[in-house]
PDB file of C-alpha atoms in Angstrom:
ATOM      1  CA  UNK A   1     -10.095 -52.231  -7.925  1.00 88.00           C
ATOM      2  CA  UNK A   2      -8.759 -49.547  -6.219  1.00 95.00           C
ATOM      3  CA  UNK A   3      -8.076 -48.266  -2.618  1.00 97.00           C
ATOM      4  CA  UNK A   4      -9.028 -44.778  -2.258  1.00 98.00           C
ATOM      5  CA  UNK A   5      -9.267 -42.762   0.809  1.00 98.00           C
ATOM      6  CA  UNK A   6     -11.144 -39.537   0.552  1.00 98.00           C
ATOM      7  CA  UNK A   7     -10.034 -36.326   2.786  1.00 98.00           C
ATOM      8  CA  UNK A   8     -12.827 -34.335   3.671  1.00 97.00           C
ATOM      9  CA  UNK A   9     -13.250 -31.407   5.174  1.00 95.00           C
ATOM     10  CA  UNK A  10     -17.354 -32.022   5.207  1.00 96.00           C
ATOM     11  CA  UNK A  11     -19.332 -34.655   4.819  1.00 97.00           C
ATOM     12  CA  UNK A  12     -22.885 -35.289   4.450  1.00 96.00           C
ATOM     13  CA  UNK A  13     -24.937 -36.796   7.143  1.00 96.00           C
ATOM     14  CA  UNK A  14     -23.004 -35.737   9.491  1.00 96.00           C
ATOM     15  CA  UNK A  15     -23.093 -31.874   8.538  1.00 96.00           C
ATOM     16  CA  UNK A  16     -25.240 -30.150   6.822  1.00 94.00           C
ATOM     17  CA  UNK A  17     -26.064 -30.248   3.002  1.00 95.00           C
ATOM     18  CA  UNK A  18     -23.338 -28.407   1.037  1.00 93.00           C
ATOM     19  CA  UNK A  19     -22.168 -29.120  -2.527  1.00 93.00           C
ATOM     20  CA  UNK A  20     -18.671 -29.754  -0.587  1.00 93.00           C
ATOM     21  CA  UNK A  21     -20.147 -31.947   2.032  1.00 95.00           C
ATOM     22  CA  UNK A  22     -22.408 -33.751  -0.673  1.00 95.00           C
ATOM     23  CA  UNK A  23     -19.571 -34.773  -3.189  1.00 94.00           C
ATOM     24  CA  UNK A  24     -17.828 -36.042   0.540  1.00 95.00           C
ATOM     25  CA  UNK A  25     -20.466 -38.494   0.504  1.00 95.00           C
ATOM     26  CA  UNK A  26     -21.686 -39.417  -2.839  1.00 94.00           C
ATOM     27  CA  UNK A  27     -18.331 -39.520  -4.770  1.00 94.00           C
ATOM     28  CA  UNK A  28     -16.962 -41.813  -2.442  1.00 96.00           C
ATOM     29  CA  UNK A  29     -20.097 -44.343  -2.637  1.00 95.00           C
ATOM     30  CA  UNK A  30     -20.153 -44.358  -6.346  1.00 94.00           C
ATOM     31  CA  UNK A  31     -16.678 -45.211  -6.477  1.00 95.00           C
ATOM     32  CA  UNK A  32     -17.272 -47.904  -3.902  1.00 95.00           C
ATOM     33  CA  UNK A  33     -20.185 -49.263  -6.008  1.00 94.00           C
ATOM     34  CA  UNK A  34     -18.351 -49.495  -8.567  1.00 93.00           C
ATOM     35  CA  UNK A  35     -15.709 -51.808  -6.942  1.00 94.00           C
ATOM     36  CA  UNK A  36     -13.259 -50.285  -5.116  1.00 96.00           C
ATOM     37  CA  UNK A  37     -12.356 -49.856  -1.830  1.00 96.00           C
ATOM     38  CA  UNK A  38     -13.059 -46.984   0.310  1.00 97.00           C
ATOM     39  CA  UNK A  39     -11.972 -44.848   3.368  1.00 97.00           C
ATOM     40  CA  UNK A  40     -13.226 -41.148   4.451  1.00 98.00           C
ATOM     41  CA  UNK A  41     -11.571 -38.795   6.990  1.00 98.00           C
ATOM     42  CA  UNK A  42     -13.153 -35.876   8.462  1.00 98.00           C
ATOM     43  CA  UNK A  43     -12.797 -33.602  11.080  1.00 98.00           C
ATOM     44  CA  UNK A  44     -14.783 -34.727  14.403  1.00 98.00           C
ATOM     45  CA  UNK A  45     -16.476 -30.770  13.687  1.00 97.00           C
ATOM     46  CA  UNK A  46     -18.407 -29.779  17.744  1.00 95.00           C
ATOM     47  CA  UNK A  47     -21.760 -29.932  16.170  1.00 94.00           C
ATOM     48  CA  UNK A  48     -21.609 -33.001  15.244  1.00 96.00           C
ATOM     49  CA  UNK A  49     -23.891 -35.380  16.977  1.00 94.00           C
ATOM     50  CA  UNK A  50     -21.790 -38.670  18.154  1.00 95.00           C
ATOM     51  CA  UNK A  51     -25.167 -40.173  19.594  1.00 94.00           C
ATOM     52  CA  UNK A  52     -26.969 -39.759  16.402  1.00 94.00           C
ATOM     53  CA  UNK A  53     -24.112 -40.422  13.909  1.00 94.00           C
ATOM     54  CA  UNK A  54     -22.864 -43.589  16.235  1.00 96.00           C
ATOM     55  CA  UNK A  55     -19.724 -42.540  16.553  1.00 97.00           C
ATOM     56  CA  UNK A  56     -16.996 -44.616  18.899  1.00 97.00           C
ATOM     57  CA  UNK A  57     -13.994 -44.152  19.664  1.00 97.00           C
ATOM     58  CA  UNK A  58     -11.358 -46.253  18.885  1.00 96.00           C
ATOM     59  CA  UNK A  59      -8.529 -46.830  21.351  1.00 95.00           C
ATOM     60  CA  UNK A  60      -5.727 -48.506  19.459  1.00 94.00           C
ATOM     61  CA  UNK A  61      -5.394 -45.569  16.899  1.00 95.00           C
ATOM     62  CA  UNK A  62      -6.029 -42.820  19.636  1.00 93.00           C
ATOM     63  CA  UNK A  63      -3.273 -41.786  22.084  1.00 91.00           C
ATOM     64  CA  UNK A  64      -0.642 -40.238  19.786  1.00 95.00           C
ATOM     65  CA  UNK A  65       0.499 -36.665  20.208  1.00 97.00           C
ATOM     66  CA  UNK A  66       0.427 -34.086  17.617  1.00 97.00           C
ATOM     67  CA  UNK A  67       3.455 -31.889  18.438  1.00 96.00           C
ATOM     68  CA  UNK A  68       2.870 -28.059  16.626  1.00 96.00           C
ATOM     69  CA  UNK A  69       5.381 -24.818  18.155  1.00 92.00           C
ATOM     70  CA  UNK A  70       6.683 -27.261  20.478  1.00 94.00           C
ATOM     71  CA  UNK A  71       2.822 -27.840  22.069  1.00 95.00           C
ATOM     72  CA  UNK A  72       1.933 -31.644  21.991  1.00 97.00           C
ATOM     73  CA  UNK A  73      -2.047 -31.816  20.949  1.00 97.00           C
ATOM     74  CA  UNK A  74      -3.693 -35.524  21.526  1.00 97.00           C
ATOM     75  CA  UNK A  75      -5.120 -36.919  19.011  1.00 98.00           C
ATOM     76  CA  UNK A  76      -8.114 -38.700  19.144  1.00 98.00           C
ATOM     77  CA  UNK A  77      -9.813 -41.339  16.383  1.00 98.00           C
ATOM     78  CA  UNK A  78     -13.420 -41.820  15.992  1.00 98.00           C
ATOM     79  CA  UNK A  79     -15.020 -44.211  13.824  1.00 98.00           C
ATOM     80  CA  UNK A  80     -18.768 -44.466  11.921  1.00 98.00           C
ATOM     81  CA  UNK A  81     -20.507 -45.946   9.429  1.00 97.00           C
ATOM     82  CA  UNK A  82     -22.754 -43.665   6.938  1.00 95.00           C
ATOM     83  CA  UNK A  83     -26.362 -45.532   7.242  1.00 89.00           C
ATOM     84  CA  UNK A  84     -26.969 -47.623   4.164  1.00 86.00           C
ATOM     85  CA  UNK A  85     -23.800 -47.127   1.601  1.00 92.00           C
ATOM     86  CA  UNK A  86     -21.405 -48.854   4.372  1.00 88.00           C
ATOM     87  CA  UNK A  87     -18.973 -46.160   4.232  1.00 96.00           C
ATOM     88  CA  UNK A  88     -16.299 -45.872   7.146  1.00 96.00           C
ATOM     89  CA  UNK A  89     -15.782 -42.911   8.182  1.00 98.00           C
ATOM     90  CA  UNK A  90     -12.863 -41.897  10.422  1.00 98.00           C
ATOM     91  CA  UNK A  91     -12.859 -38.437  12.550  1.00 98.00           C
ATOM     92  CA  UNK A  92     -10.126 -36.503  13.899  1.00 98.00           C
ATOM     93  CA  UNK A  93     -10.622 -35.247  16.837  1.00 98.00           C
ATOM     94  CA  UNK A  94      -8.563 -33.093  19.673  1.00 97.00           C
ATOM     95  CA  UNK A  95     -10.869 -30.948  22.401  1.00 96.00           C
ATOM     96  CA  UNK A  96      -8.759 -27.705  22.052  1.00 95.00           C
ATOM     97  CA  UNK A  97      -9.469 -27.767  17.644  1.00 96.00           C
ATOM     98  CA  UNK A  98     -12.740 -29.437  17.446  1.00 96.00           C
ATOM     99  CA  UNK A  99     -15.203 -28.803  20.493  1.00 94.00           C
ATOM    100  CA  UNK A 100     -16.278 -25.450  19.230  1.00 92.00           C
ATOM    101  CA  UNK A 101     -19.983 -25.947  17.802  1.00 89.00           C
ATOM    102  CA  UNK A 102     -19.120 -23.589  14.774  1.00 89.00           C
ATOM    103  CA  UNK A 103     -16.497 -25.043  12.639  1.00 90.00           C
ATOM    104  CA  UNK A 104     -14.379 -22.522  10.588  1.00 86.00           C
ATOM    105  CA  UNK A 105     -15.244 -18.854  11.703  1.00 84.00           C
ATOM    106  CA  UNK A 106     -17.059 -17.148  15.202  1.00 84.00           C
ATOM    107  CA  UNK A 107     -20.353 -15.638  15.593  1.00 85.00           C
ATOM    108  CA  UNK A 108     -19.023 -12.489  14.024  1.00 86.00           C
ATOM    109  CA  UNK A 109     -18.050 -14.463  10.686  1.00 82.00           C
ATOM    110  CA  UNK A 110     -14.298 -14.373  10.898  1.00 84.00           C
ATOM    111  CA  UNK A 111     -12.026 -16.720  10.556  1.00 82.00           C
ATOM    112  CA  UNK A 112     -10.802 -18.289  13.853  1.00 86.00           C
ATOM    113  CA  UNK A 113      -7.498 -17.552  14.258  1.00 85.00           C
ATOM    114  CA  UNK A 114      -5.754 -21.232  14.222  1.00 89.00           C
ATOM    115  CA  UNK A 115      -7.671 -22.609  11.626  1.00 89.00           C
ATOM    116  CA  UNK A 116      -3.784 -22.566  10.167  1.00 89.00           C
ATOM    117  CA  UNK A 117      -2.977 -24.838  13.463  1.00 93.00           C
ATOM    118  CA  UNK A 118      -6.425 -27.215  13.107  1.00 93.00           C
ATOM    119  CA  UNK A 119      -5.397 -27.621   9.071  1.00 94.00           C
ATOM    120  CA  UNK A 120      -1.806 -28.772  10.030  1.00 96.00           C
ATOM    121  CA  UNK A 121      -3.403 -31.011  13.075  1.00 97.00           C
ATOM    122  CA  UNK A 122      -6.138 -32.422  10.818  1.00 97.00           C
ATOM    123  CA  UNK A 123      -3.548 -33.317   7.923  1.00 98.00           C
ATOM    124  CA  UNK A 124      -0.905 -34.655  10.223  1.00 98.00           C
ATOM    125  CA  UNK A 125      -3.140 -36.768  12.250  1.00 98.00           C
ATOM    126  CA  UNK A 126      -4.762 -38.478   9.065  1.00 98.00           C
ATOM    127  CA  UNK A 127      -1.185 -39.529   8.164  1.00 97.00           C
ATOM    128  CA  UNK A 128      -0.653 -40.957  11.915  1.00 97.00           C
ATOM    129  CA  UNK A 129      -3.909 -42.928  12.001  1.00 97.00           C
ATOM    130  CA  UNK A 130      -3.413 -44.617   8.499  1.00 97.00           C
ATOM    131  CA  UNK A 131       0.076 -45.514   9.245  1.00 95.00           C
ATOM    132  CA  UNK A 132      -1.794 -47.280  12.225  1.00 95.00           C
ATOM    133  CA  UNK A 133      -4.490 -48.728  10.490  1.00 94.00           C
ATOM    134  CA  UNK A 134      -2.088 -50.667   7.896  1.00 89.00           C
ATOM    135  CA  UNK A 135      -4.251 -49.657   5.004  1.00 93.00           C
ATOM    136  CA  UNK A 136      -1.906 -48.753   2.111  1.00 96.00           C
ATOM    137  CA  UNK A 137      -4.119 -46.302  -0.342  1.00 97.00           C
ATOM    138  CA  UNK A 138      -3.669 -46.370  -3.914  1.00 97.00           C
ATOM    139  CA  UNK A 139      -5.236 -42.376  -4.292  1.00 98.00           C
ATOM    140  CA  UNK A 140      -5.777 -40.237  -1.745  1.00 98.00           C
ATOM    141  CA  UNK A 141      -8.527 -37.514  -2.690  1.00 98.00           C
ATOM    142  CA  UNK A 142      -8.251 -33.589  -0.646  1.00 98.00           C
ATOM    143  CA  UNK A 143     -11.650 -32.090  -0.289  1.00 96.00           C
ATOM    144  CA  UNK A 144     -11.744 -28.691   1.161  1.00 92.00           C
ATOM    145  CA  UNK A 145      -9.278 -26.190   2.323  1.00 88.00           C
ATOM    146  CA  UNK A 146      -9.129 -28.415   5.984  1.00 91.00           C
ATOM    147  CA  UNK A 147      -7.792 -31.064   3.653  1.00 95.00           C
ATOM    148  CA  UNK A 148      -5.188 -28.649   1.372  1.00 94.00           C
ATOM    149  CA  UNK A 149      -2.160 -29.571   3.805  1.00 96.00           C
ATOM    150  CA  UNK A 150      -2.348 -33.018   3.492  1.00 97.00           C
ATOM    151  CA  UNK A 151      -0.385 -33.037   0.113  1.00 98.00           C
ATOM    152  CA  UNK A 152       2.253 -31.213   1.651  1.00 97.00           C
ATOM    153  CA  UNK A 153       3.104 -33.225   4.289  1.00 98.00           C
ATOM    154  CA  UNK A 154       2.663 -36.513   2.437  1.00 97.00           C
ATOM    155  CA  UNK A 155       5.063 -35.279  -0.460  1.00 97.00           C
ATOM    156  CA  UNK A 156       7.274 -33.517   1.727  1.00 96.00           C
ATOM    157  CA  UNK A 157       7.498 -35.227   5.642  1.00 96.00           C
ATOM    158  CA  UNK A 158       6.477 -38.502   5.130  1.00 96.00           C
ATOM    159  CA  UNK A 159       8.044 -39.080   1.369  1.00 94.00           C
ATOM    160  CA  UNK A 160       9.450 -42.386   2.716  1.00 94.00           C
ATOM    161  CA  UNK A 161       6.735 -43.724   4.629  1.00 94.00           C
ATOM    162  CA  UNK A 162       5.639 -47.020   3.383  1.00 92.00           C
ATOM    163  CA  UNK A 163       1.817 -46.537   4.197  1.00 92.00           C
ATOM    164  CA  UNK A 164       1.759 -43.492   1.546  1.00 94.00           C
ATOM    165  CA  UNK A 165       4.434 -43.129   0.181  1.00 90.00           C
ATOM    166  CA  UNK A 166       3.374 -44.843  -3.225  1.00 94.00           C
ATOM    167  CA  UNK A 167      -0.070 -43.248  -3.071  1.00 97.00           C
ATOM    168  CA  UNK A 168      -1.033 -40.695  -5.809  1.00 97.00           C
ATOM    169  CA  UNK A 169      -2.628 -37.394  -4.358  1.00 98.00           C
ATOM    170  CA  UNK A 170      -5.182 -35.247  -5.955  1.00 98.00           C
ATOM    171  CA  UNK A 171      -6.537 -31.638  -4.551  1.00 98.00           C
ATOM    172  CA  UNK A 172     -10.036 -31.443  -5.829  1.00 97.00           C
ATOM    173  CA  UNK A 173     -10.782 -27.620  -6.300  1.00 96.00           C
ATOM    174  CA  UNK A 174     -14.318 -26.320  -5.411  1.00 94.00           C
ATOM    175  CA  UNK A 175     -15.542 -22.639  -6.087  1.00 90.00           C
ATOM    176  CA  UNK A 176     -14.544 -21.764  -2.264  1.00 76.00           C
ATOM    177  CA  UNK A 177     -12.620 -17.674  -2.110  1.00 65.00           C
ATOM    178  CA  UNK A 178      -9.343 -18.389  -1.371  1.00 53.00           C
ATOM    179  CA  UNK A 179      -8.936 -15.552   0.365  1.00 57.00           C
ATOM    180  CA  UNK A 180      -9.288 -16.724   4.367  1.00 62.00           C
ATOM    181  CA  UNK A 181      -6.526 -15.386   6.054  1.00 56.00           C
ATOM    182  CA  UNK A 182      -4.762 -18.184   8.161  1.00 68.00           C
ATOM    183  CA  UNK A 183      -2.456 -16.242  10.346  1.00 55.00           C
ATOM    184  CA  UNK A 184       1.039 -14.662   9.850  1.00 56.00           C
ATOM    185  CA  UNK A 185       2.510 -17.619  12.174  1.00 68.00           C
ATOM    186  CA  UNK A 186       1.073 -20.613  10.127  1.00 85.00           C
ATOM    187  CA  UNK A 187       4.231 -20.804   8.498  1.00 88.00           C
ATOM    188  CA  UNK A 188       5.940 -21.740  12.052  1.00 90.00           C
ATOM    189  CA  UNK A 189       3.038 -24.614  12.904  1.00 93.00           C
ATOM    190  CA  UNK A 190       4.032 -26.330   9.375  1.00 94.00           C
ATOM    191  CA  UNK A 191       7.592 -27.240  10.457  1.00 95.00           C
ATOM    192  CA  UNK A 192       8.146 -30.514  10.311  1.00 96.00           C
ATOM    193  CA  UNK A 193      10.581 -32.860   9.644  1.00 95.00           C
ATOM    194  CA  UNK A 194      11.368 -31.798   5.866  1.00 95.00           C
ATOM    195  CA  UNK A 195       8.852 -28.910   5.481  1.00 96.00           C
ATOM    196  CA  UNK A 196      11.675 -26.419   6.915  1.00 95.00           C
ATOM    197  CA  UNK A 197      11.836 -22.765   6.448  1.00 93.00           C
ATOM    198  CA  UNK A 198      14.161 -22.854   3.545  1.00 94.00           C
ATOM    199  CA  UNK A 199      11.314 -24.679   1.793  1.00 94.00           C
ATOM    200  CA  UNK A 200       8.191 -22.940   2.491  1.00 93.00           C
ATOM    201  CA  UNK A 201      10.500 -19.683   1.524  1.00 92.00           C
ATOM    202  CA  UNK A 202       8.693 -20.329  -2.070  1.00 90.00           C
ATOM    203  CA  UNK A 203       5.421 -19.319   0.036  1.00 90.00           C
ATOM    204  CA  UNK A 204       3.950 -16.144   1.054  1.00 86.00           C
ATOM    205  CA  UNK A 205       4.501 -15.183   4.863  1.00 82.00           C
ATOM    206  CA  UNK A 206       0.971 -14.117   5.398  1.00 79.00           C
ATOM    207  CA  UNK A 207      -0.398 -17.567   4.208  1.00 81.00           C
ATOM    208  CA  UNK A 208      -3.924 -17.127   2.805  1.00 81.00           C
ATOM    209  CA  UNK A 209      -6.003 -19.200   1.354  1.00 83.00           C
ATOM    210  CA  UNK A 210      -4.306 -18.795  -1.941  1.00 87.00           C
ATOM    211  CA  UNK A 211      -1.118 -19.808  -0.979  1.00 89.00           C
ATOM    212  CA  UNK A 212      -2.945 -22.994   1.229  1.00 91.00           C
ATOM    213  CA  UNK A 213      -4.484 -23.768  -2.665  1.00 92.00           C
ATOM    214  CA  UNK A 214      -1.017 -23.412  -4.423  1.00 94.00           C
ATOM    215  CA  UNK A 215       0.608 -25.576  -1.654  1.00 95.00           C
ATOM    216  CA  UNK A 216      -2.094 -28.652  -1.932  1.00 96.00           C
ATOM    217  CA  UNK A 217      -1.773 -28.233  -6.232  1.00 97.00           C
ATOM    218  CA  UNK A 218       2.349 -27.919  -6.035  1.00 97.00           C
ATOM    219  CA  UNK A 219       2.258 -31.383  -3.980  1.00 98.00           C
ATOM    220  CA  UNK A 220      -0.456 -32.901  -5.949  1.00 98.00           C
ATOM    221  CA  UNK A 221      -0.289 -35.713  -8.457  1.00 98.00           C
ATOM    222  CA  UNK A 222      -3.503 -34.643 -10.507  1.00 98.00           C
ATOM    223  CA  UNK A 223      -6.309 -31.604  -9.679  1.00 98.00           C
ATOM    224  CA  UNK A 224     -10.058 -32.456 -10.332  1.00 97.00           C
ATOM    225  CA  UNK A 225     -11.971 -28.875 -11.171  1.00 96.00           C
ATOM    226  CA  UNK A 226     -15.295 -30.439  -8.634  1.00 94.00           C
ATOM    227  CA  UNK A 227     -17.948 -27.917  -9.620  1.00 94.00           C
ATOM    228  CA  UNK A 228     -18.646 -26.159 -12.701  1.00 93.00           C
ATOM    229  CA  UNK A 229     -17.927 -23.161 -11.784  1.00 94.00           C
ATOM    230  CA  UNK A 230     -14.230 -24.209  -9.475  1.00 94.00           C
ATOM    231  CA  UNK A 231     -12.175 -21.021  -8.278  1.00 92.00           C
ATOM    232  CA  UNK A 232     -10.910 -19.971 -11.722  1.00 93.00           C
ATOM    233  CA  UNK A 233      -7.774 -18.225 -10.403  1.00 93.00           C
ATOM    234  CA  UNK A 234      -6.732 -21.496  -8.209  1.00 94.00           C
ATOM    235  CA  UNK A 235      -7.915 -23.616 -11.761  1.00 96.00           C
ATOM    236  CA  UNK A 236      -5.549 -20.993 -13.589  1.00 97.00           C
ATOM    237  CA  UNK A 237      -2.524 -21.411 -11.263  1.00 96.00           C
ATOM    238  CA  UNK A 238      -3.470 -25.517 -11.505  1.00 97.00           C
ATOM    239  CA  UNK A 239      -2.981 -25.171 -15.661  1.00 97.00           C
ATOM    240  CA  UNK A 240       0.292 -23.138 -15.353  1.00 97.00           C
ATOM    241  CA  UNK A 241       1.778 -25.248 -12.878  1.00 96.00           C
ATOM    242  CA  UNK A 242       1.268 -27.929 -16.054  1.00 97.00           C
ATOM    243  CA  UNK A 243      -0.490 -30.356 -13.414  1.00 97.00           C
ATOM    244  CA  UNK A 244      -2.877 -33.394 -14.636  1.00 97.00           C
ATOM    245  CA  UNK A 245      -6.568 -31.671 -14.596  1.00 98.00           C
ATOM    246  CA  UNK A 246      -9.590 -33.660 -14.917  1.00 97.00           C
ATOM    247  CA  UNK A 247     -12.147 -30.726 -15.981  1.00 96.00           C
ATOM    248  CA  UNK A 248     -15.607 -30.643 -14.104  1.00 95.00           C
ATOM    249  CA  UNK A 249     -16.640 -34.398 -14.899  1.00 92.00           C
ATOM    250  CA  UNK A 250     -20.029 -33.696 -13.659  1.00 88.00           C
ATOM    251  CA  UNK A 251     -21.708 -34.895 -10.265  1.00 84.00           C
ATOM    252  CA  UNK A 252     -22.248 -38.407 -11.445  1.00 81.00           C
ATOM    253  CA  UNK A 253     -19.559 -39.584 -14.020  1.00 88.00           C
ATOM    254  CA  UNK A 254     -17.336 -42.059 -11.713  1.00 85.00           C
ATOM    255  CA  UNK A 255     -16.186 -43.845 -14.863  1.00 90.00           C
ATOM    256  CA  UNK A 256     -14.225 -40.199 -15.701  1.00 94.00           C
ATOM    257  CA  UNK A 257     -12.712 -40.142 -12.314  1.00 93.00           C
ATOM    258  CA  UNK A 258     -11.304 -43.804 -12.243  1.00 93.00           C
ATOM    259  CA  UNK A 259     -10.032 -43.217 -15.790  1.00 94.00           C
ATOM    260  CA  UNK A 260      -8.572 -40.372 -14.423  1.00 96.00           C
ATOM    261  CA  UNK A 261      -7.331 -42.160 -11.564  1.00 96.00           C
ATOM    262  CA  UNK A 262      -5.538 -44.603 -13.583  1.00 94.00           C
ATOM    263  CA  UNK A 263      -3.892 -41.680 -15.632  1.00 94.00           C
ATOM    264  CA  UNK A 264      -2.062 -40.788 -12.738  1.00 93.00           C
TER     265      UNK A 264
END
């Protein structure tokens, strides 16, 4: 038995039906079924519905600043409980990131222009809220470009904290473009602590969402290639990099990702 917490940047039912949002959901309940013990985070996305989904607040883990360019953002923790597989689910939440009914690009189809600044919020204040909830992961799994800073940080920032610092982290890679542009000052929000300049020199200054996919594989423990037909150039760079793959499993083969787990 295991403890896994899954990173998502969608999950199904509280957004609507993607592959990405699906596998949030249904990977993490097999796994459960099959004996371990699970966690989910998620953005707290605007159109979600809190009165529908049940969704509380919960005061002991809320109340911690976010500091990014010197601009403290409160965090805010929300808890639920998908209907029927007893899955917690926790949700990040801040009213300047997340109130916005659309969740990654305007009514013109662009990208919004801190999604860079809501990555680095989301990853950081994942980190923050398990430290508080004293839940020590054995495998932390990143779903979705929202989720791609979250190996950085844990590798990098919080190396010595005991609440992760043992976990092993896998990027699963979906067949998203990696091509979202996420700002020529993204590289400025990611300071922190031992993510410094001289470090993220290795990166592109004009951080896309290539470089966001190299960052989340060159912090990663193992990759899992999530759908059939995964990004092949971020699948290439995963391979060259001489990372742990698990090839596309399939949707429903948990026994290949807990063998895979225990590879790691």
């Amino acid at each position: 038995m295991k403890k896994i917490l899954f990173v998502n940047q969608d999950t199904v039912p509280y957004v609507e039906e993607t592959y990405l949002s699906k596998m949030g959901m249904t990977a993490p309940n097999k796994l459960q079924e099959s004996g371990n013990e699970m966690r989910i985070f998620m953005p707290k996305w605007g159109n979600i519905n809190e009165r529908r989904g049940q969704l509380h607040e919960v005061i002991r883990l809320s109340g911690l600043n976010i500091t990014i360019n010197e601009i403290d953002h409160p965090l805010i923790i929300k808890v639920a409980s998908i209907p029927q597989t007893k899955l917690q689910v926790y949700f990040i939440d801040n009213e300047e990131f997340f109130s916005r009914k659309a969740q990654t690009t305007d009514d013109d189809g662009k990208p919004f222009s801190d999604n860079g600044e809501r990555a680095v919020f989301f990853a950081r204040g994942v980190i923050e809220t398990v430290k508080k909830l004293r839940w020590v992961p054995d495998v932390i799994v990143c779903n979705g470009w929202m989720a791609a800073l979250l190996p950085l940080y844990i590798k990098q920032a919080y190396k010595d904290e005991p609440a992760i610092a043992s976990a092993k982290i896998v990027t699963a890679i979906y067949n998203q473009s990696p091509d979202q542009i996420m700002g020529n000052t993204l590289k400025d929000s990611l300071l922190y602590k031992d993510v410094t300049k001289q470090f993220l020199d290795n990166y592109k200054d004009d951080i896309d969402g290539m470089e966001i996919a190299k960052i989340a594989i060159d912090n990663s423990d193992g990759i899992i290639a999530a759908q059939a037909d995964s990004n092949e150039a971020v699948m290439t760079y995963a391979r060259e990099a001489g990372k742990k793959i698990l090839e596309y499993p399939g949707e429903d083969n948990t026994a290949a990702y807990t063998k895979f787990f225990d590879t790691l």
